[in-house]
PDB file of C-alpha atoms in Angstrom:
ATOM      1  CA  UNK A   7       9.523 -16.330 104.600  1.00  0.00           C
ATOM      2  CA  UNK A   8       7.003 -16.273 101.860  1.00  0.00           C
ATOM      3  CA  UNK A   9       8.717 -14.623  99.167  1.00  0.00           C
ATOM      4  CA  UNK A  10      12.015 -17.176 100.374  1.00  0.00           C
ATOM      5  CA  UNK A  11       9.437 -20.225  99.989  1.00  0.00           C
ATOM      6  CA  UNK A  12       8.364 -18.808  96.504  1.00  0.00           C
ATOM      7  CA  UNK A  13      11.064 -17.772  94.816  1.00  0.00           C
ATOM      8  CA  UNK A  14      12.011 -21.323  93.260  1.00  0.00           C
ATOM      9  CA  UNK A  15       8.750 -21.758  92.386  1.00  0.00           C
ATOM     10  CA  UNK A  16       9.005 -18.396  89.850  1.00  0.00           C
ATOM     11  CA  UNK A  17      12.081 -19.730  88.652  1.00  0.00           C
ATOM     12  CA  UNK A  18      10.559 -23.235  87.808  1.00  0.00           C
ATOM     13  CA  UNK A  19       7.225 -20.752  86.208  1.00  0.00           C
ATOM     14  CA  UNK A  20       9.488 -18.432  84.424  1.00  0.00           C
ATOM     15  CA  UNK A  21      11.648 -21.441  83.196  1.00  0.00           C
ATOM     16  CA  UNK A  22       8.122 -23.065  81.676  1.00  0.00           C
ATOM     17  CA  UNK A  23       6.958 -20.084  80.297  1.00  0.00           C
ATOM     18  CA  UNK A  24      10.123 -19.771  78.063  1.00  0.00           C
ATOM     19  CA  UNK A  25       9.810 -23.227  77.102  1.00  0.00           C
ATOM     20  CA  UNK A  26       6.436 -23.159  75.788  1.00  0.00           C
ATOM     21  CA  UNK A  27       7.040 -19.708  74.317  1.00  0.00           C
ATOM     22  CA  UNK A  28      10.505 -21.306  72.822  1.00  0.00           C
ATOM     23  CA  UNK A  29       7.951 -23.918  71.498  1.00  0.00           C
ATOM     24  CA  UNK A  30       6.268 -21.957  69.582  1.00  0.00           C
ATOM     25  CA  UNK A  31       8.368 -19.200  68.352  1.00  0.00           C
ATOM     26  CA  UNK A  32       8.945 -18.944  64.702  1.00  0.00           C
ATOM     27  CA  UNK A  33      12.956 -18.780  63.336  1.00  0.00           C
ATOM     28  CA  UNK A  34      13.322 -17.542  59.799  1.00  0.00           C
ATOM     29  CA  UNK A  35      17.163 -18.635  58.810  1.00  0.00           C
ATOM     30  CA  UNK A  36      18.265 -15.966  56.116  1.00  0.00           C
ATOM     31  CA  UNK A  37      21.414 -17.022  53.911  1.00  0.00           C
ATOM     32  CA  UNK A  38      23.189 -13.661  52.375  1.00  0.00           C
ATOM     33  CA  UNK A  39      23.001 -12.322  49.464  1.00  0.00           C
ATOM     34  CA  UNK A  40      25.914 -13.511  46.473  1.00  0.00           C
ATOM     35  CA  UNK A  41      29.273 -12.053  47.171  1.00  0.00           C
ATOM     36  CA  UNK A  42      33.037 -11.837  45.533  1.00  0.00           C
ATOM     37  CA  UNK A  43      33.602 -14.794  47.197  1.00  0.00           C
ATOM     38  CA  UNK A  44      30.949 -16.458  46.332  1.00  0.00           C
ATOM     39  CA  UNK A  45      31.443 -15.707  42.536  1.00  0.00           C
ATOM     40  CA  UNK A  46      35.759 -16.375  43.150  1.00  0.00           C
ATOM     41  CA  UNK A  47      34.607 -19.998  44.161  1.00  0.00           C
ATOM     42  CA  UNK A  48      31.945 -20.721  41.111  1.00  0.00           C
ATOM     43  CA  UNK A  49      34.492 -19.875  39.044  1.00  0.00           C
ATOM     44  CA  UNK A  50      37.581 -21.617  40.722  1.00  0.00           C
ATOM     45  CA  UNK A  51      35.660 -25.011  42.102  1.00  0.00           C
ATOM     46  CA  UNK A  52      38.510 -26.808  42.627  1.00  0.00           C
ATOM     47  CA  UNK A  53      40.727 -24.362  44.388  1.00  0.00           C
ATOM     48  CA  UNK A  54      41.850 -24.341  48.352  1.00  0.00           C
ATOM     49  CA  UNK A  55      43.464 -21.332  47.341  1.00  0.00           C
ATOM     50  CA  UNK A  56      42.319 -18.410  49.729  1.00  0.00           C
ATOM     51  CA  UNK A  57      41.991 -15.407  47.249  1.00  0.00           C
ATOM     52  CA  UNK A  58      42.189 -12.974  50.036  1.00  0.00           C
ATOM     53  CA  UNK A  59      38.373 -11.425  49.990  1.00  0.00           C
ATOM     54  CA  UNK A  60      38.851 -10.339  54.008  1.00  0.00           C
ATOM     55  CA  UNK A  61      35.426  -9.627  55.045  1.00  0.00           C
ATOM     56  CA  UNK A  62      33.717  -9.883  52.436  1.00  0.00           C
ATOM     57  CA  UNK A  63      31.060  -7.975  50.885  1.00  0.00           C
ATOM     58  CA  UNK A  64      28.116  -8.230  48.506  1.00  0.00           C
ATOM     59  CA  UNK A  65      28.433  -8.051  44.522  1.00  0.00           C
ATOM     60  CA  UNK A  66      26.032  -5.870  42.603  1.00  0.00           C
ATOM     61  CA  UNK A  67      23.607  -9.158  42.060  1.00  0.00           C
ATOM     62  CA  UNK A  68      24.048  -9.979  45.832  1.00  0.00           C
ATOM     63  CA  UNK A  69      22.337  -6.144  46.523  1.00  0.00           C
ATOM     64  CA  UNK A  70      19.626  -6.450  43.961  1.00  0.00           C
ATOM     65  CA  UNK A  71      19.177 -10.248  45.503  1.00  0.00           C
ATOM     66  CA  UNK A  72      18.596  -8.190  48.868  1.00  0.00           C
ATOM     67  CA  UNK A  73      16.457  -5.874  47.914  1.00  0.00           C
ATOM     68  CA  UNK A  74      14.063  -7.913  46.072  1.00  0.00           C
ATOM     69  CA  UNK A  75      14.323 -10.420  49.386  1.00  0.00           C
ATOM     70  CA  UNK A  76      12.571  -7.410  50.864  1.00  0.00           C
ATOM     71  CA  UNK A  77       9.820  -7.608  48.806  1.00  0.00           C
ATOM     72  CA  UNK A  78       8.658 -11.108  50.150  1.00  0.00           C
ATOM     73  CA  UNK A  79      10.848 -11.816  53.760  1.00  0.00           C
ATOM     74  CA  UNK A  80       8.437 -12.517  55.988  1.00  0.00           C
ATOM     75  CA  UNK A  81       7.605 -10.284  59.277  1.00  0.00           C
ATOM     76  CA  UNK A  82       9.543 -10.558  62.406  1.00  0.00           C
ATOM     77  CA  UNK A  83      10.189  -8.546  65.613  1.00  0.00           C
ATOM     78  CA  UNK A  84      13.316  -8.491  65.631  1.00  0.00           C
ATOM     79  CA  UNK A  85      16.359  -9.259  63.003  1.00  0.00           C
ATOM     80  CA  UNK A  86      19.630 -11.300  64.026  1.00  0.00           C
ATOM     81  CA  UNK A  87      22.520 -10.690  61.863  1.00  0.00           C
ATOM     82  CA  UNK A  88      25.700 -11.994  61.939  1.00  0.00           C
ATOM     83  CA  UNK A  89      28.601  -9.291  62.288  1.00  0.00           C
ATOM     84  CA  UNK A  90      30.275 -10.201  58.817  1.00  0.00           C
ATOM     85  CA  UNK A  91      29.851  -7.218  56.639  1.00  0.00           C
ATOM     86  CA  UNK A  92      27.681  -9.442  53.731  1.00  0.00           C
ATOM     87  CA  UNK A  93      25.119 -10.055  56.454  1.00  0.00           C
ATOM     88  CA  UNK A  94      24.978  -6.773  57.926  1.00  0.00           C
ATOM     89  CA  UNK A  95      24.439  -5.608  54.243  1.00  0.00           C
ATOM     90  CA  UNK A  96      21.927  -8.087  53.288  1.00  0.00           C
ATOM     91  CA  UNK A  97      19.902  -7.532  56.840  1.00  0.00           C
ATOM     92  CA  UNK A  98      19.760  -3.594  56.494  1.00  0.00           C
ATOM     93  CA  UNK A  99      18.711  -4.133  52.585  1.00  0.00           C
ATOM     94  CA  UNK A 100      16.043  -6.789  53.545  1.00  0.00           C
ATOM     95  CA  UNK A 101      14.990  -5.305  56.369  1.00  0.00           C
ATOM     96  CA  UNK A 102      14.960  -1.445  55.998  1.00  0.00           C
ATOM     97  CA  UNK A 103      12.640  -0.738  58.767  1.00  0.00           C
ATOM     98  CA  UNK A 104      13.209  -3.181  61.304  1.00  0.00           C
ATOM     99  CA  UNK A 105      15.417  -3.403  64.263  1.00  0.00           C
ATOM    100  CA  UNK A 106      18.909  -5.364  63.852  1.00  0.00           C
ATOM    101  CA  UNK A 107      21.024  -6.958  66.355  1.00  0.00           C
ATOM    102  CA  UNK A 108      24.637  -7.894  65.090  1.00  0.00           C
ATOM    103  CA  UNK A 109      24.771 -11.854  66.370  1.00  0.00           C
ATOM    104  CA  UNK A 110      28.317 -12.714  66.973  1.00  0.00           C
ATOM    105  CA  UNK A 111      27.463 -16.469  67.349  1.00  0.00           C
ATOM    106  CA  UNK A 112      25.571 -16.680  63.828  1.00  0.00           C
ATOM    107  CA  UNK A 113      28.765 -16.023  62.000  1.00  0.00           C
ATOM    108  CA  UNK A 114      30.123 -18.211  59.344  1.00  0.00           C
ATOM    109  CA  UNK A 115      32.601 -20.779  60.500  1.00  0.00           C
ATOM    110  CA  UNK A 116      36.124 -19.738  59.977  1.00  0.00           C
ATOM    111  CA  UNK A 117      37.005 -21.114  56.172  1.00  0.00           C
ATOM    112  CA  UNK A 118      39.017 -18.168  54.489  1.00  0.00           C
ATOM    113  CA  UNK A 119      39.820 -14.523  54.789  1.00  0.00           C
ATOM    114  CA  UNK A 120      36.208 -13.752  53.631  1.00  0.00           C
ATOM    115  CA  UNK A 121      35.215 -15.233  57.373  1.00  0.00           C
ATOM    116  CA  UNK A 122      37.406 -12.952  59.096  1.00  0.00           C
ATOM    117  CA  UNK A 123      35.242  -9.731  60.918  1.00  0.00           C
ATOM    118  CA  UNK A 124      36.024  -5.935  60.706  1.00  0.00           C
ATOM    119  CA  UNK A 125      36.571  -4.537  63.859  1.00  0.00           C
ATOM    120  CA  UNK A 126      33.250  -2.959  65.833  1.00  0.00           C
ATOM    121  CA  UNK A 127      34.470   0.532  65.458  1.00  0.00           C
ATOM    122  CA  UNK A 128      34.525   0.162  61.457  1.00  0.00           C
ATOM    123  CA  UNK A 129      31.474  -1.290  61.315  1.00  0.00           C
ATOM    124  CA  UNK A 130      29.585   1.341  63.491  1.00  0.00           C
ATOM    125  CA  UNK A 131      30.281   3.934  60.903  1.00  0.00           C
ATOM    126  CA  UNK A 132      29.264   1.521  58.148  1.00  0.00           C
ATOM    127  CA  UNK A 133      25.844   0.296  59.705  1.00  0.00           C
ATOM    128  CA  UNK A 134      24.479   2.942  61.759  1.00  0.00           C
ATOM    129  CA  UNK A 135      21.351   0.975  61.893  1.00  0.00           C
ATOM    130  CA  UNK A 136      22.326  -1.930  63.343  1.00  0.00           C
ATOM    131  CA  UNK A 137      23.095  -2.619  67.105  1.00  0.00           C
ATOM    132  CA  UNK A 138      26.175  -3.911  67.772  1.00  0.00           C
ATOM    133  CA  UNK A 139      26.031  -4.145  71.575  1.00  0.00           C
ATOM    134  CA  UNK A 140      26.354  -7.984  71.624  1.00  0.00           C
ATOM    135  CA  UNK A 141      29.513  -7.731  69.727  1.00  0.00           C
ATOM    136  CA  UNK A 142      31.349  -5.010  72.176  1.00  0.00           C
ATOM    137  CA  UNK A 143      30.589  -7.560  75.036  1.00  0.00           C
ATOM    138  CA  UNK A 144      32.529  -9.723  72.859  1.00  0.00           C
ATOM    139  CA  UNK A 145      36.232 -10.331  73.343  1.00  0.00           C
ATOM    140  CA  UNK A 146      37.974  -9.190  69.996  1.00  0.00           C
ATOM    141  CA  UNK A 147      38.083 -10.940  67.512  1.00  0.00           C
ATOM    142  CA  UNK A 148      34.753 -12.182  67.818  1.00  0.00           C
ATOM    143  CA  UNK A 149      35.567 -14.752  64.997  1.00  0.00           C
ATOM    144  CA  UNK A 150      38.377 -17.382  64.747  1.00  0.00           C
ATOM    145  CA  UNK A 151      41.012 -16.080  63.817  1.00  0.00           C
ATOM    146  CA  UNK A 152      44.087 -17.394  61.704  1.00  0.00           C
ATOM    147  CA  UNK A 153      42.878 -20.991  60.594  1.00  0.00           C
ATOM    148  CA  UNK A 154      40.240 -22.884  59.697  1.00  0.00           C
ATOM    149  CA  UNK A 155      37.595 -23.421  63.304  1.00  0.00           C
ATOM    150  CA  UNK A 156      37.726 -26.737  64.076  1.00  0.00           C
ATOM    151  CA  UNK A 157      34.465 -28.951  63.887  1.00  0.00           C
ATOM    152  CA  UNK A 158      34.043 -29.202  67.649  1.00  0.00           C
ATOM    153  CA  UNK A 159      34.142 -25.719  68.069  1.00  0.00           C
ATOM    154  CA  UNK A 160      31.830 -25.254  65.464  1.00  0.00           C
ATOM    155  CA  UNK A 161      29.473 -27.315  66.557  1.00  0.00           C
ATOM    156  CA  UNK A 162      29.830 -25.763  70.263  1.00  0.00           C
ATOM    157  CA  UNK A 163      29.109 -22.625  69.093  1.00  0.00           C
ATOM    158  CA  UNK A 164      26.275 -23.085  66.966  1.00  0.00           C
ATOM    159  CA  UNK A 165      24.548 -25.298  70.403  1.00  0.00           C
ATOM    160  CA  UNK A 166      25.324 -21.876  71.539  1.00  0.00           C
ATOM    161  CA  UNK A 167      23.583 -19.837  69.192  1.00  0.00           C
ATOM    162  CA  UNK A 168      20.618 -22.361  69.696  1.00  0.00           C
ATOM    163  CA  UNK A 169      20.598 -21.631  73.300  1.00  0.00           C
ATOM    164  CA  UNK A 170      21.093 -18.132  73.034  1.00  0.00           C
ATOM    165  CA  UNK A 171      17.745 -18.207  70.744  1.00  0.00           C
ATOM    166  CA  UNK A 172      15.673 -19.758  73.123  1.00  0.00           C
ATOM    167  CA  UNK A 173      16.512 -16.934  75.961  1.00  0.00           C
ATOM    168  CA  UNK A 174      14.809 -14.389  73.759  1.00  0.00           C
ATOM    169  CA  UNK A 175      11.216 -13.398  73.972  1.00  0.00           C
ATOM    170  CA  UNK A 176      10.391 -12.209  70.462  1.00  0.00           C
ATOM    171  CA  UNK A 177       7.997 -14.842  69.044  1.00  0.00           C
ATOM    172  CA  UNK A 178       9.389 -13.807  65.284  1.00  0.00           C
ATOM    173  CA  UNK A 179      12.740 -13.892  64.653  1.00  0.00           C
ATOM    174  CA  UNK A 180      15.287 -13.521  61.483  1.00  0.00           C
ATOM    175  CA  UNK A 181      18.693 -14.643  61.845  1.00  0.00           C
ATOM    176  CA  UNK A 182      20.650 -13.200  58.456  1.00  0.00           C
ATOM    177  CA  UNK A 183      23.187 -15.900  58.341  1.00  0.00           C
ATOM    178  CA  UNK A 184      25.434 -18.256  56.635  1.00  0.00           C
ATOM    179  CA  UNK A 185      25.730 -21.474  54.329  1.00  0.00           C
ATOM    180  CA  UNK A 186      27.435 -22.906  57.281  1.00  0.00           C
ATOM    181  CA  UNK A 187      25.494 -22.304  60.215  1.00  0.00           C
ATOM    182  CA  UNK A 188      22.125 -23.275  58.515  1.00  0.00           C
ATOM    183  CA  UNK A 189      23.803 -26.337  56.892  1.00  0.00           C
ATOM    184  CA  UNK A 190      25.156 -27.214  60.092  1.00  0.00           C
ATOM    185  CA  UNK A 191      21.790 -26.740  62.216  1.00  0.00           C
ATOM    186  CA  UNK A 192      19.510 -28.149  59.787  1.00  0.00           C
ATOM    187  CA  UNK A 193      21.687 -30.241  56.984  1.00  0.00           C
ATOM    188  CA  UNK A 194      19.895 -27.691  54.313  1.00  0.00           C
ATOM    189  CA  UNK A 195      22.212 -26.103  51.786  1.00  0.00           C
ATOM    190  CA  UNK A 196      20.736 -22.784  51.104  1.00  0.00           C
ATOM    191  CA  UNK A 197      21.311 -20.842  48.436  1.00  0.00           C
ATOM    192  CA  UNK A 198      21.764 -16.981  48.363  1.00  0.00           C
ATOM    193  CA  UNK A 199      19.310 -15.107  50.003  1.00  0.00           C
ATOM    194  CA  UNK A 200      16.568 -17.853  50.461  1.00  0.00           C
ATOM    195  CA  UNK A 201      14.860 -17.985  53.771  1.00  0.00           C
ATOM    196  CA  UNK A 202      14.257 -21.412  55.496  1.00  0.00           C
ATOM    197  CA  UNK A 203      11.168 -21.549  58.520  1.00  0.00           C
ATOM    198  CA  UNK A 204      12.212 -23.147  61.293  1.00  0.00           C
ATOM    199  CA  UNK A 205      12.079 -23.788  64.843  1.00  0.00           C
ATOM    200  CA  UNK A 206      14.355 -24.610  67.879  1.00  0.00           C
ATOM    201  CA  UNK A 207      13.059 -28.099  67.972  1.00  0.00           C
ATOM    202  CA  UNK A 208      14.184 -28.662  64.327  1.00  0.00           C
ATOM    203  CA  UNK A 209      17.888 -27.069  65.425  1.00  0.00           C
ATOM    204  CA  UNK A 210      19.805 -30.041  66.046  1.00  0.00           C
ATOM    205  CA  UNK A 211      23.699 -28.845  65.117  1.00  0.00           C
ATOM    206  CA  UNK A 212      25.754 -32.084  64.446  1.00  0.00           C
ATOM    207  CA  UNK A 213      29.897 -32.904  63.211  1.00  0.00           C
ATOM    208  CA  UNK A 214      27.922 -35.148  60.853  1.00  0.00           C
ATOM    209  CA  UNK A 215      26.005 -32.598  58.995  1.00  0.00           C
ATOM    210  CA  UNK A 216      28.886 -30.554  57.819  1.00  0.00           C
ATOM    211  CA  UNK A 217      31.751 -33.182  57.171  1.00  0.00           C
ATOM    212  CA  UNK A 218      31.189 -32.577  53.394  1.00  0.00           C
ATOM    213  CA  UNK A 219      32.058 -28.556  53.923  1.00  0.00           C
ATOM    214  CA  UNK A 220      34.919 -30.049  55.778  1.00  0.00           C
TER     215      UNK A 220
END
C-alpha cells in the first residue's frame, strides 16, 4: 500500500530534481571547425548550386582551428556531437580525452549534400572514440534525406534536442554542433569553432530565427 501511495510522489521528486538540476546545468554550444564547404561557399556567395561535398569534412585550417580550440574549450563531463563527420572530427580534436556521444538530433538541418550522414558502420571505423549508440537506435538515415528539411521540422527537432538535454544528468555539457542549430536555438551566428555558454532557459528554437538561412 505504501510504496503504491508513494510512488507518484517520487515521480513528482524525481521530476523536480531534474528541473532544478536542468536549471542550473551549464551548455557549451560548439560550432565546427572550417570545412570544403565552408570555403566552396566564401568563394561562390551567390550560388544555390550544391557542389556535391557529401558529408563533409574539415580543411587543413578547420583541424588546426580544432586543435587550438583544445587549448581553451572549457571542461565538461560529457561531449555531444553531432554524427556529421566535421563534428565528429572537430569533437575528437577538441576533446582528446573526454567521452563523446554522437547526437543525432544536433545535426545540421538538411541544406546540401554536405548535410547528408555516412552510414554508422563507416563511421565506427573512422571514430573509434566516439559512441555512436544513440545513432544505431536511430532509424537510417538519421538525417533528411533528399531535399532541403522543412522549417517545421526543423524547428521540431531542435525542441527535441532541447528536451533531450534536459533528461541528462551531467551538469557540464558540450554539444559540437552546427551554424544552424545554434542560430536556430539562440539567433547567434557563430563562426567556426567558437563556443557560445548557454543554458536550457536561453534555448528557445523559433521559424523566426532562421528565415534568413531560409
Amino acid at each position: 500500500f505504501w510504496l503504491k501511495f508513494a510512488q507518484p510522489h517520487m515521480r513528482r521528486v524525481r521530476q523536480l530534481l531534474r528541473t532544478i538540476m536542468s536549471s542550473k546545468r551549464k551548455v557549451f554550444l560548439i560550432r565546427h571547425g572550417r570545412t570544403e564547404m565552408n570555403e566552396w561557399m566564401a568563394s561562390n556567395p551567390s550560388s544555390h548550386e550544391d557542389p556535391g561535398f557529401k558529408d563533409t569534412i574539415l580543411t587543413p585550417a578547420g583541424e588546426e582551428g580544432a586543435r587550438k580550440l583544445a587549448e581553451v574549450a572549457p571542461e565538461v563531463d560529457v561531449v555531444l556531437a553531432s554524427p556529421l563527420r566535421r563534428t565528429l572530427q572537430t569533437a575528437c580534436l577538441a576533446y582528446p580525452n573526454a567521452p563523446i556521444l554522437a547526437f543525432p538530433l544536433a545535426a545540421e538541418r538538411r541544406w546540401h549534400s554536405s548535410d547528408e550522414g555516412t552510414p554508422v558502420e563507416e563511421l565506427e571505423e573512422q571514430f573509434p572514440q566516439v559512441d555512436f549508440s544513440l545513432v544505431k537506435e536511430t532509424p537510417y538515415p538519421w538525417f533528411h534525406e533528399g531535399s532541403k528539411e522543412p522549417v517545421p521540422q526543423f524547428v521540431e527537432r531542435m525542441c527535441a534536442f532541447r528536451e533531450a538535454l534536459a533528461t541528462r544528468e551531467e551538469e557540464k555539457v558540450a554539444v559540437v554542433c552546427h551554424w544552424g542549430v545554434i542560430q536556430s536555438l539562440l539567433n547567434v551566428s557563430a563562426a567556426n569553432c567558437e563556443v557560445v555558454e548557454t543554458s536550457l532557459d536561453d534555448m528557445n528554437p523559433a521559424p523566426n530565427q532562421i528565415g534568413a538561412w531560409d
